[in-house]
GROMACS .gro file of N, CA and C in nm:
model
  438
    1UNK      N    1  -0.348   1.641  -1.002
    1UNK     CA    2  -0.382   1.510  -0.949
    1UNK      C    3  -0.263   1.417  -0.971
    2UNK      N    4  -0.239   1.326  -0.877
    2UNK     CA    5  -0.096   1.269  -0.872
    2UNK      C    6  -0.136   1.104  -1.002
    3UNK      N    7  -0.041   1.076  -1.034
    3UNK     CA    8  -0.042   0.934  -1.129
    3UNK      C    9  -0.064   0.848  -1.099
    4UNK      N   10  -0.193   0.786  -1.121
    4UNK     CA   11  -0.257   0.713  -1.009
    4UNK      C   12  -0.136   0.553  -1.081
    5UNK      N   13  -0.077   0.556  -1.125
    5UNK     CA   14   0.032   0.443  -1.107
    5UNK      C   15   0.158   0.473  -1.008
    6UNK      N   16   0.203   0.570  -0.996
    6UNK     CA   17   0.283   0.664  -0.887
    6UNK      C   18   0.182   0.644  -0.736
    7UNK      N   19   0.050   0.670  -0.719
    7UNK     CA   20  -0.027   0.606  -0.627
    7UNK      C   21   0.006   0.464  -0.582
    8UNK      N   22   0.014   0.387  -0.692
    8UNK     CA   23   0.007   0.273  -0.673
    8UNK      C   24   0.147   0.191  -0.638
    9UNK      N   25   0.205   0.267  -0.695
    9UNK     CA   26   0.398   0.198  -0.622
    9UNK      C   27   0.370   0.246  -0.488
   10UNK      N   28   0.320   0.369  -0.455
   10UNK     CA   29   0.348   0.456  -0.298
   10UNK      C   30   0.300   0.375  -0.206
   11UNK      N   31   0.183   0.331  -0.264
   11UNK     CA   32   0.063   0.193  -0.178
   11UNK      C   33   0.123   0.091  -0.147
   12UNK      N   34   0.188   0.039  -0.212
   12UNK     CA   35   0.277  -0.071  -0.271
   12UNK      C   36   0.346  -0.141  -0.143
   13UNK      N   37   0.431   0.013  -0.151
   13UNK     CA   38   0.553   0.018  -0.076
   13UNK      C   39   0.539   0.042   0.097
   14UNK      N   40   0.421   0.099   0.108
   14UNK     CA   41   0.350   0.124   0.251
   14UNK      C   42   0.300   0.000   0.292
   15UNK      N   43   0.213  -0.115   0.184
   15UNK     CA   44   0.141  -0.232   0.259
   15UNK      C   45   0.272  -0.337   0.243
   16UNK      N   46   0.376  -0.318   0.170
   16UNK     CA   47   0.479  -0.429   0.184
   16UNK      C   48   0.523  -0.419   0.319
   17UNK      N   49   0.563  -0.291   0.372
   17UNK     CA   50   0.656  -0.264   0.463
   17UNK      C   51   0.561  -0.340   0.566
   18UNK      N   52   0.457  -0.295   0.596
   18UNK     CA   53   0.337  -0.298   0.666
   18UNK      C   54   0.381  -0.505   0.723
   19UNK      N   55   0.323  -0.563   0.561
   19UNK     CA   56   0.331  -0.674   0.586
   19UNK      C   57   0.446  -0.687   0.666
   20UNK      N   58   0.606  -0.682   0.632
   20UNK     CA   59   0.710  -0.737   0.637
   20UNK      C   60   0.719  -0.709   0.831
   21UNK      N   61   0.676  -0.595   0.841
   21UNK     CA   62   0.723  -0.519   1.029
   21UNK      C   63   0.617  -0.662   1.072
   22UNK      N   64   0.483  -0.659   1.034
   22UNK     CA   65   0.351  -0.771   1.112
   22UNK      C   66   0.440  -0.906   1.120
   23UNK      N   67   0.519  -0.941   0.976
   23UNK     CA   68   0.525  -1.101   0.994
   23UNK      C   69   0.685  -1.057   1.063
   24UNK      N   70   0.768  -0.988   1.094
   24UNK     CA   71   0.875  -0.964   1.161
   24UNK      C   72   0.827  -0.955   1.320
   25UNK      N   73   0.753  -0.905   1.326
   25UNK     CA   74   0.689  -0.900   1.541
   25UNK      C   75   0.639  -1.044   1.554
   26UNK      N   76   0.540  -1.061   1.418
   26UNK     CA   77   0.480  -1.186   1.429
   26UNK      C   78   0.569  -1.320   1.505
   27UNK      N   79   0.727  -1.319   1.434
   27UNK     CA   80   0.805  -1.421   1.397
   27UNK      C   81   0.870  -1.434   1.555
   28UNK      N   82   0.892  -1.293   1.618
   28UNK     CA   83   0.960  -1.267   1.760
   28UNK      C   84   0.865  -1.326   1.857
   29UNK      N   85   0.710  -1.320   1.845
   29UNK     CA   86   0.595  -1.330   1.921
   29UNK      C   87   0.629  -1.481   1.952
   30UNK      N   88   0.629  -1.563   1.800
   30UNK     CA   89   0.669  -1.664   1.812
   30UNK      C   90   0.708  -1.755   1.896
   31UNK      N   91   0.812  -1.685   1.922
   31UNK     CA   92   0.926  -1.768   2.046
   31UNK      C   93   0.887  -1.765   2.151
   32UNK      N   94   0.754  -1.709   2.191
   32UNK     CA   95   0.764  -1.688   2.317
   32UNK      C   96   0.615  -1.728   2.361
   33UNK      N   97   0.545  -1.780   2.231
   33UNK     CA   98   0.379  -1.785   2.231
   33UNK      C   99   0.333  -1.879   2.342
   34UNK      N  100   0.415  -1.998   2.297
   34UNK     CA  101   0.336  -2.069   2.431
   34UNK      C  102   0.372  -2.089   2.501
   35UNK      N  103   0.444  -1.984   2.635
   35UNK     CA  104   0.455  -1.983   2.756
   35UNK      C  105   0.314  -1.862   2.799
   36UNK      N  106   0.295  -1.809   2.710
   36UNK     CA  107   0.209  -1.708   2.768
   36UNK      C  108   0.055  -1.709   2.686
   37UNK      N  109  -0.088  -1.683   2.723
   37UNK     CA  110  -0.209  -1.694   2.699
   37UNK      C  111  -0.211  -1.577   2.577
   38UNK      N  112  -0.137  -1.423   2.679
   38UNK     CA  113  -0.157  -1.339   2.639
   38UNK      C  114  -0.093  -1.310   2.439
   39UNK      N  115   0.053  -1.359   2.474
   39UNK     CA  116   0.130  -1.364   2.379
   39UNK      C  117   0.035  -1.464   2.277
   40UNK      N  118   0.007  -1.573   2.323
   40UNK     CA  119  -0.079  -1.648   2.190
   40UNK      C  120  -0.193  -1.571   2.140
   41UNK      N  121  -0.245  -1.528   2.237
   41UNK     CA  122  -0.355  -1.418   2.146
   41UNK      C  123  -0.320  -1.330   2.040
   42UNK      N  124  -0.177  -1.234   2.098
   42UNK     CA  125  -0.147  -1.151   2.019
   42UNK      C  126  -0.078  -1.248   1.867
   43UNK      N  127  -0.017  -1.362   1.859
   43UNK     CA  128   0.007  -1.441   1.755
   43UNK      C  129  -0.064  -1.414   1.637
   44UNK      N  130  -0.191  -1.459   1.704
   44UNK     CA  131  -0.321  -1.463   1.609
   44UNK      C  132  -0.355  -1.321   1.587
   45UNK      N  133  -0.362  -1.237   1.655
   45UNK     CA  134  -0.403  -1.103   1.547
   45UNK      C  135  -0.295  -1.077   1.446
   46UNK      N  136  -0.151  -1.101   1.521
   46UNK     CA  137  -0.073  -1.060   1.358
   46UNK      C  138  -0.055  -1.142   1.269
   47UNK      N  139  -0.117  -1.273   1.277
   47UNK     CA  140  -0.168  -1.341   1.169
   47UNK      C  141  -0.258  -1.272   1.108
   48UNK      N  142  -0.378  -1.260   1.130
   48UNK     CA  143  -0.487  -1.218   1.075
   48UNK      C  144  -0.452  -1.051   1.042
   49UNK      N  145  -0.357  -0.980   1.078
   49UNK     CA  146  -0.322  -0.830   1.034
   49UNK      C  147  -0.248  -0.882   0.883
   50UNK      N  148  -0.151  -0.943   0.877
   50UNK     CA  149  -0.073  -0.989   0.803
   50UNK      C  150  -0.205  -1.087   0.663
   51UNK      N  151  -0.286  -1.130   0.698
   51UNK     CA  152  -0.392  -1.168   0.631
   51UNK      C  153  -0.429  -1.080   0.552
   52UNK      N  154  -0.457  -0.968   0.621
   52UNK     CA  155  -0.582  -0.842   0.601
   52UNK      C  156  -0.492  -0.756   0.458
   53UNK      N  157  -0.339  -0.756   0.561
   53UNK     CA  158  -0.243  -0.624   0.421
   53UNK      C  159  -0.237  -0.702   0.321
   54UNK      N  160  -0.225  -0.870   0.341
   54UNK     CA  161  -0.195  -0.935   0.207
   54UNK      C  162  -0.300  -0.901   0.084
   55UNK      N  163  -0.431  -0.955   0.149
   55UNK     CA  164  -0.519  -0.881   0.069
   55UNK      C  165  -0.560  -0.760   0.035
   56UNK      N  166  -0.508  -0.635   0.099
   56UNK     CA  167  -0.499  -0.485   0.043
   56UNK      C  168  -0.380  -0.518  -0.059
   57UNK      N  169  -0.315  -0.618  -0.042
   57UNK     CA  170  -0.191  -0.573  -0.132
   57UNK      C  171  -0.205  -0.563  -0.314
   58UNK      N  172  -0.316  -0.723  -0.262
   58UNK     CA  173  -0.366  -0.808  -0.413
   58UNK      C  174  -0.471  -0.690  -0.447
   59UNK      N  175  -0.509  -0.582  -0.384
   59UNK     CA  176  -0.606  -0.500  -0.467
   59UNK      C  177  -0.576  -0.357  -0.504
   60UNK      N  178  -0.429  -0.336  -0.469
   60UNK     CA  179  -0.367  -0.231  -0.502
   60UNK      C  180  -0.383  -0.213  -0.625
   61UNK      N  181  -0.480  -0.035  -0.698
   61UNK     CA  182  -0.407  -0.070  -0.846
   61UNK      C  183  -0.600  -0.050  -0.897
   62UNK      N  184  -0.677  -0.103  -0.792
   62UNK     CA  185  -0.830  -0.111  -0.839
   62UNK      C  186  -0.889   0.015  -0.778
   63UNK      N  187  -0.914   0.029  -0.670
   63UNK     CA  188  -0.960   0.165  -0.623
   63UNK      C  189  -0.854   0.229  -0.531
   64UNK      N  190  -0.731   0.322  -0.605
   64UNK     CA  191  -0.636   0.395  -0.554
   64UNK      C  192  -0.707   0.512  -0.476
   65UNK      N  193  -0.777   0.577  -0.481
   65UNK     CA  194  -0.908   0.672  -0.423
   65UNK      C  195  -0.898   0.599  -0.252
   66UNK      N  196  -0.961   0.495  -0.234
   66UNK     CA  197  -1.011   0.416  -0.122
   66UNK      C  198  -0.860   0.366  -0.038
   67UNK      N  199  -0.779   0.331  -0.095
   67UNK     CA  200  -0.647   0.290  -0.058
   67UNK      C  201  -0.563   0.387  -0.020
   68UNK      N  202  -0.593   0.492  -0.067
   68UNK     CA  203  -0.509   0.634  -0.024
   68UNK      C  204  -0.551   0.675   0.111
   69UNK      N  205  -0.667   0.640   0.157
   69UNK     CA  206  -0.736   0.660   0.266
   69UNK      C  207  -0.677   0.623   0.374
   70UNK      N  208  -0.613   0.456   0.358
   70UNK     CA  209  -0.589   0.339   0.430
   70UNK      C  210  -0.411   0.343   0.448
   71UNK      N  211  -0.374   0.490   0.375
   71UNK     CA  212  -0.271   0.505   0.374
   71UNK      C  213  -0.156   0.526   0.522
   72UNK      N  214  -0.223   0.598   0.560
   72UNK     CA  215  -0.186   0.687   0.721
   72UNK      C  216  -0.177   0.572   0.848
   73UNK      N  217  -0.315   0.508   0.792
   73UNK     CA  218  -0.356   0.382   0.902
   73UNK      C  219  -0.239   0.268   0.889
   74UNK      N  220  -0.200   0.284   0.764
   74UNK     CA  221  -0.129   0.130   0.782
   74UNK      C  222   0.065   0.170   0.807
   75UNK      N  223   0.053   0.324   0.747
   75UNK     CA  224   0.168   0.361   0.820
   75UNK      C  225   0.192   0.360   0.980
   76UNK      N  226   0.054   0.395   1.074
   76UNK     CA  227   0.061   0.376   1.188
   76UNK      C  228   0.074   0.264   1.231
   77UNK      N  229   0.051   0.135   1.167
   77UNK     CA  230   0.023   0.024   1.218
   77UNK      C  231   0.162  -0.029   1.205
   78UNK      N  232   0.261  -0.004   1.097
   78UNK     CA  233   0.326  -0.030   1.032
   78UNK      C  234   0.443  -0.015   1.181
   79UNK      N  235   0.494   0.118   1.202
   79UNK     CA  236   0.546   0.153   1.342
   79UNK      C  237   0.482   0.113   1.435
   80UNK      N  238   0.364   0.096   1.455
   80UNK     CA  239   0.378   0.028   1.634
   80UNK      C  240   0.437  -0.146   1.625
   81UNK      N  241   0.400  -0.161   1.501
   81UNK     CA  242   0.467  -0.309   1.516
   81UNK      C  243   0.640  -0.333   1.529
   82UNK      N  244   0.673  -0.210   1.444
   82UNK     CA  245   0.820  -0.218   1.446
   82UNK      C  246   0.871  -0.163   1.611
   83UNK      N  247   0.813  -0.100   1.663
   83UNK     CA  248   0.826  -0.008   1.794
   83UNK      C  249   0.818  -0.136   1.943
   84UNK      N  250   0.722  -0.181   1.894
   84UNK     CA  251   0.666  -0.341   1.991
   84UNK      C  252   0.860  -0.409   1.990
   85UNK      N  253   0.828  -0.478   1.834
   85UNK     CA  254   0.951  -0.553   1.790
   85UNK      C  255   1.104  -0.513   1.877
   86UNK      N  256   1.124  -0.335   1.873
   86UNK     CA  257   1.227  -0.301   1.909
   86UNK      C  258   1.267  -0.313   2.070
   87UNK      N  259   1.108  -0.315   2.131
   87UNK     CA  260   1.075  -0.324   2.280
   87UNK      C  261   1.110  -0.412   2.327
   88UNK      N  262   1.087  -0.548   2.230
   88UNK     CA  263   1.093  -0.672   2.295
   88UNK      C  264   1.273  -0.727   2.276
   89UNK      N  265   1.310  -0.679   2.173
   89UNK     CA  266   1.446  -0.696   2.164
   89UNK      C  267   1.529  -0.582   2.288
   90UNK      N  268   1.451  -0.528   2.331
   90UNK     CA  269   1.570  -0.478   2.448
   90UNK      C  270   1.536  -0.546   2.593
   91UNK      N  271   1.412  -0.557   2.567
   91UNK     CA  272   1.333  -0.632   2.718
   91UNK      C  273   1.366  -0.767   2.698
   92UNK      N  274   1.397  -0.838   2.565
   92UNK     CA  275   1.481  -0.956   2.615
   92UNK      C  276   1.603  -0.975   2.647
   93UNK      N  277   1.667  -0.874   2.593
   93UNK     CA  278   1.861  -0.866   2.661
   93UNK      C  279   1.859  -0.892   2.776
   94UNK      N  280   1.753  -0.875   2.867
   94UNK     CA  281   1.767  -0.801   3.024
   94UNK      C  282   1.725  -0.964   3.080
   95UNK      N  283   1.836  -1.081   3.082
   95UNK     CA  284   1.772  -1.161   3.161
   95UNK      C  285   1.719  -1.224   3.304
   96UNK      N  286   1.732  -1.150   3.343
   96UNK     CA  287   1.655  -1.160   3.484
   96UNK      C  288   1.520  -1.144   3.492
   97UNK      N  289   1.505  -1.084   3.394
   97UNK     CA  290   1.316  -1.053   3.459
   97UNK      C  291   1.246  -1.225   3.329
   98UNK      N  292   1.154  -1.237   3.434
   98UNK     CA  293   1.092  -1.347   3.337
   98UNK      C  294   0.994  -1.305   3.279
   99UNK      N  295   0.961  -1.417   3.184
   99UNK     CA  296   0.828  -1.434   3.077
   99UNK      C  297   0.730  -1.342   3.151
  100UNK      N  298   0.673  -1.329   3.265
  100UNK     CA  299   0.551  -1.259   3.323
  100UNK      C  300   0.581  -1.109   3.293
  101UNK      N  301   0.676  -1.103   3.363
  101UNK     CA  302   0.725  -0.962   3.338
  101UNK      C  303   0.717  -0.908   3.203
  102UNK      N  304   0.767  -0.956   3.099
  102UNK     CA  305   0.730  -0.896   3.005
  102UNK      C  306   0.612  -0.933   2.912
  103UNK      N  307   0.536  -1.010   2.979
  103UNK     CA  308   0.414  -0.980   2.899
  103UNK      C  309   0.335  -0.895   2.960
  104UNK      N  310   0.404  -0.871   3.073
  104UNK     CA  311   0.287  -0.691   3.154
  104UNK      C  312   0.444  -0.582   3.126
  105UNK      N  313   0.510  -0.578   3.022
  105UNK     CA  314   0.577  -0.465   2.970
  105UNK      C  315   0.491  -0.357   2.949
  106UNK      N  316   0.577  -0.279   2.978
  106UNK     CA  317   0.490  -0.078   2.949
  106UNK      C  318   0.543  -0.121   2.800
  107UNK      N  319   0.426  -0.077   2.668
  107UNK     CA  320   0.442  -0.023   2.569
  107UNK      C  321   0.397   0.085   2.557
  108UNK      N  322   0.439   0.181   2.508
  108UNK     CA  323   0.329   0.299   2.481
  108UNK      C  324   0.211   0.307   2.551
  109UNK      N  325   0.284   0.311   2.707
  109UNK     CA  326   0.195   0.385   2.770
  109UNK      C  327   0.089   0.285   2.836
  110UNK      N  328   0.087   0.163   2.800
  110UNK     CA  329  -0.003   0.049   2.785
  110UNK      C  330   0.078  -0.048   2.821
  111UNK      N  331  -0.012  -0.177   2.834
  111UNK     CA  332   0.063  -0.338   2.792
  111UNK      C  333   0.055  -0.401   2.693
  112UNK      N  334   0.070  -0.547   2.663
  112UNK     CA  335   0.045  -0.631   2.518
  112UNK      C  336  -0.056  -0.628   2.495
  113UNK      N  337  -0.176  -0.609   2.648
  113UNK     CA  338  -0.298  -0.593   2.612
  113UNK      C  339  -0.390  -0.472   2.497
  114UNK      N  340  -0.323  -0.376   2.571
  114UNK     CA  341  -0.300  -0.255   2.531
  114UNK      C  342  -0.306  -0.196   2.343
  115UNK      N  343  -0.200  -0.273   2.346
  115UNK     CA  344  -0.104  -0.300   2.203
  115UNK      C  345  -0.219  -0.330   2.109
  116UNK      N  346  -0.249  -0.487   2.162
  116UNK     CA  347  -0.345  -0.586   2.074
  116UNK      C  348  -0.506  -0.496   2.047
  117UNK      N  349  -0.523  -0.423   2.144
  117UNK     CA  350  -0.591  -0.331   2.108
  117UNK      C  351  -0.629  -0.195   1.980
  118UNK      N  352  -0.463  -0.149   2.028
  118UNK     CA  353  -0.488  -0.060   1.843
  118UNK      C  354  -0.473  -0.120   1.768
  119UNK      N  355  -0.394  -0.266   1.750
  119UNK     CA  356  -0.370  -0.293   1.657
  119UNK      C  357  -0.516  -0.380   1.638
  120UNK      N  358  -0.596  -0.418   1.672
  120UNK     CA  359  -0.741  -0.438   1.647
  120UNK      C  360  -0.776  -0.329   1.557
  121UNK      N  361  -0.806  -0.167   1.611
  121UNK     CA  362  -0.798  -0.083   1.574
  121UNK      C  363  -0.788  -0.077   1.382
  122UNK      N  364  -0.645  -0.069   1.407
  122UNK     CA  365  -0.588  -0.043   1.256
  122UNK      C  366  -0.696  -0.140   1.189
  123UNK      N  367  -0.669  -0.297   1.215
  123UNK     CA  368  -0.716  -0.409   1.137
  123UNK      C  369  -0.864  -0.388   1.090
  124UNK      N  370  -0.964  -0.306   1.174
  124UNK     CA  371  -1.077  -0.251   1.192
  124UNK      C  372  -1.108  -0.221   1.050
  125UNK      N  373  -1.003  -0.109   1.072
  125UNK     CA  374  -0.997   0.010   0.968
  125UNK      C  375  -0.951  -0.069   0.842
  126UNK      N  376  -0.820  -0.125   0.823
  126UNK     CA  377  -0.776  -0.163   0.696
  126UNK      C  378  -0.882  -0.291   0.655
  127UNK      N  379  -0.980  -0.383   0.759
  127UNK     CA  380  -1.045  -0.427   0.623
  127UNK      C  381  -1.178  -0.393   0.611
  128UNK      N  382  -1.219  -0.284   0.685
  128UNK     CA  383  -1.325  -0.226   0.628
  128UNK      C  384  -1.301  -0.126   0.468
  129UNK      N  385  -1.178  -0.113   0.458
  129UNK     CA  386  -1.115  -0.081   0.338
  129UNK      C  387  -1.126  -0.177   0.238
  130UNK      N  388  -1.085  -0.262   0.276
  130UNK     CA  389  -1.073  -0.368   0.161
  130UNK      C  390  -1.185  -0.413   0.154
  131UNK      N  391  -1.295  -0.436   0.210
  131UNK     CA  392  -1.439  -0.468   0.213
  131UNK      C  393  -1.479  -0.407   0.113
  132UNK      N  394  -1.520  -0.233   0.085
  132UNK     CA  395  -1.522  -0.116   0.060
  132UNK      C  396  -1.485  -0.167  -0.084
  133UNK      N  397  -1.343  -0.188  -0.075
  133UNK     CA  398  -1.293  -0.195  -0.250
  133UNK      C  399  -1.324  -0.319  -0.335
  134UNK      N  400  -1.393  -0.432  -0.212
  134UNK     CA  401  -1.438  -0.544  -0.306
  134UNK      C  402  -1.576  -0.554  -0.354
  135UNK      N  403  -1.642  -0.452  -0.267
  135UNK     CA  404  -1.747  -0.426  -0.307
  135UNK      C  405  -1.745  -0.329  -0.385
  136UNK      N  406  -1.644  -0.262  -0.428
  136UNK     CA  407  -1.684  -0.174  -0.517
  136UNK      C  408  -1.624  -0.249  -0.716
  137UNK      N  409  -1.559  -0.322  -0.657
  137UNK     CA  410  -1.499  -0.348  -0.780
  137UNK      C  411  -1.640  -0.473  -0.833
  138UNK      N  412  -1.721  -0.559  -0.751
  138UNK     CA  413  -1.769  -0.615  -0.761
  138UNK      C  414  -1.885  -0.543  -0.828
  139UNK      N  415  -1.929  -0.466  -0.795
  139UNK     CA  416  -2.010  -0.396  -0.864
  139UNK      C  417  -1.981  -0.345  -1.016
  140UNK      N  418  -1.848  -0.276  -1.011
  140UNK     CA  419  -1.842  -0.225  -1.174
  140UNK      C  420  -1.807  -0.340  -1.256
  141UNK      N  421  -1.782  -0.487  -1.173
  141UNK     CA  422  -1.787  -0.582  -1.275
  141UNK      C  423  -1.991  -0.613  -1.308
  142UNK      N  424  -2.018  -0.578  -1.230
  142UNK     CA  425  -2.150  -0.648  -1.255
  142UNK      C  426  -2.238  -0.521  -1.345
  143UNK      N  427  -2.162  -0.376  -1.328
  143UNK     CA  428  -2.251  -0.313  -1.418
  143UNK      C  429  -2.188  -0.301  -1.525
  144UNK      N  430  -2.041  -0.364  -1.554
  144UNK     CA  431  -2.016  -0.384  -1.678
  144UNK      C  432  -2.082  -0.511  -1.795
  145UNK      N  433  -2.091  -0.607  -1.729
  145UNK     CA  434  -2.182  -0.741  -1.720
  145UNK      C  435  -2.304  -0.679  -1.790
  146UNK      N  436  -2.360  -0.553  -1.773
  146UNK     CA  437  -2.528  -0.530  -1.834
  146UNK      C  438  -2.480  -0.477  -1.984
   0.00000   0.00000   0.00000
């Protein structure tokens, strides 16, 4: 069985990155939010993604079991944000095409719509995790309490 403090750097280091790629797309989304409906929507989920890892981050360390789970998910989430990020830095070099155009960009196969979709997805998943671990920690405080 691996060291569940060795768990806990590995976690660590997966929801930092996690955060840092969300508030890095987040920051690019930025610039471009209010010309477009679509783009402001997506704003707000990587706010609220960036919400969600902060708080997996603060519970790293309590149920490593449950977080190991949430591991894979937030590595996936982790790359499509960086993958988006890299998209938009080449689809903005290209100035001729306007704002419309790239908010109906092919990502993976998809659009921003698309996108905002798994990354719903992930967010799904990572705070039904953290739900999971506050309810669980809430409990062994309360059956320690008897």
């Amino acid at each position: 069985m691996a060291d569940p403090l060795s768990i806990s750097a590995s976690l660590l280091a997966v929801v930092t990155a996690a955060i840092q790629s969300s508030k890095s797309l987040c920051a690019a989304v930025q610039r471009y939010k209010s010309r477009d409906k679509t783009l402001h929507r997506l704003q707000h989920e990587l706010e609220d993604l960036v919400n969600i890892l902060s708080s997996l981050k603060a519970a790293i360390g309590t149920e490593a079991a449950i977080i190991m789970l949430l591991k894979k998910p937030i590595e996936r989430c982790n790359q499509v944000c960086q993958d988006l990020e890299g998209a938009m830095a080449k689809f903005s070099r290209k100035s001729s095409l306007g704002l419309i155009d790239w908010a109906r960009m092919d990502f993976m196969a998809s659009d921003i719509n698309g996108f905002m979709d798994t990354l719903a997805g992930y967010k799904s998943t990572i705070a039904v995790g953290v739900g999971t671990i506050t309810m669980l920690v809430t409990f062994y405080i309360l059956l320690g309490s008897h």
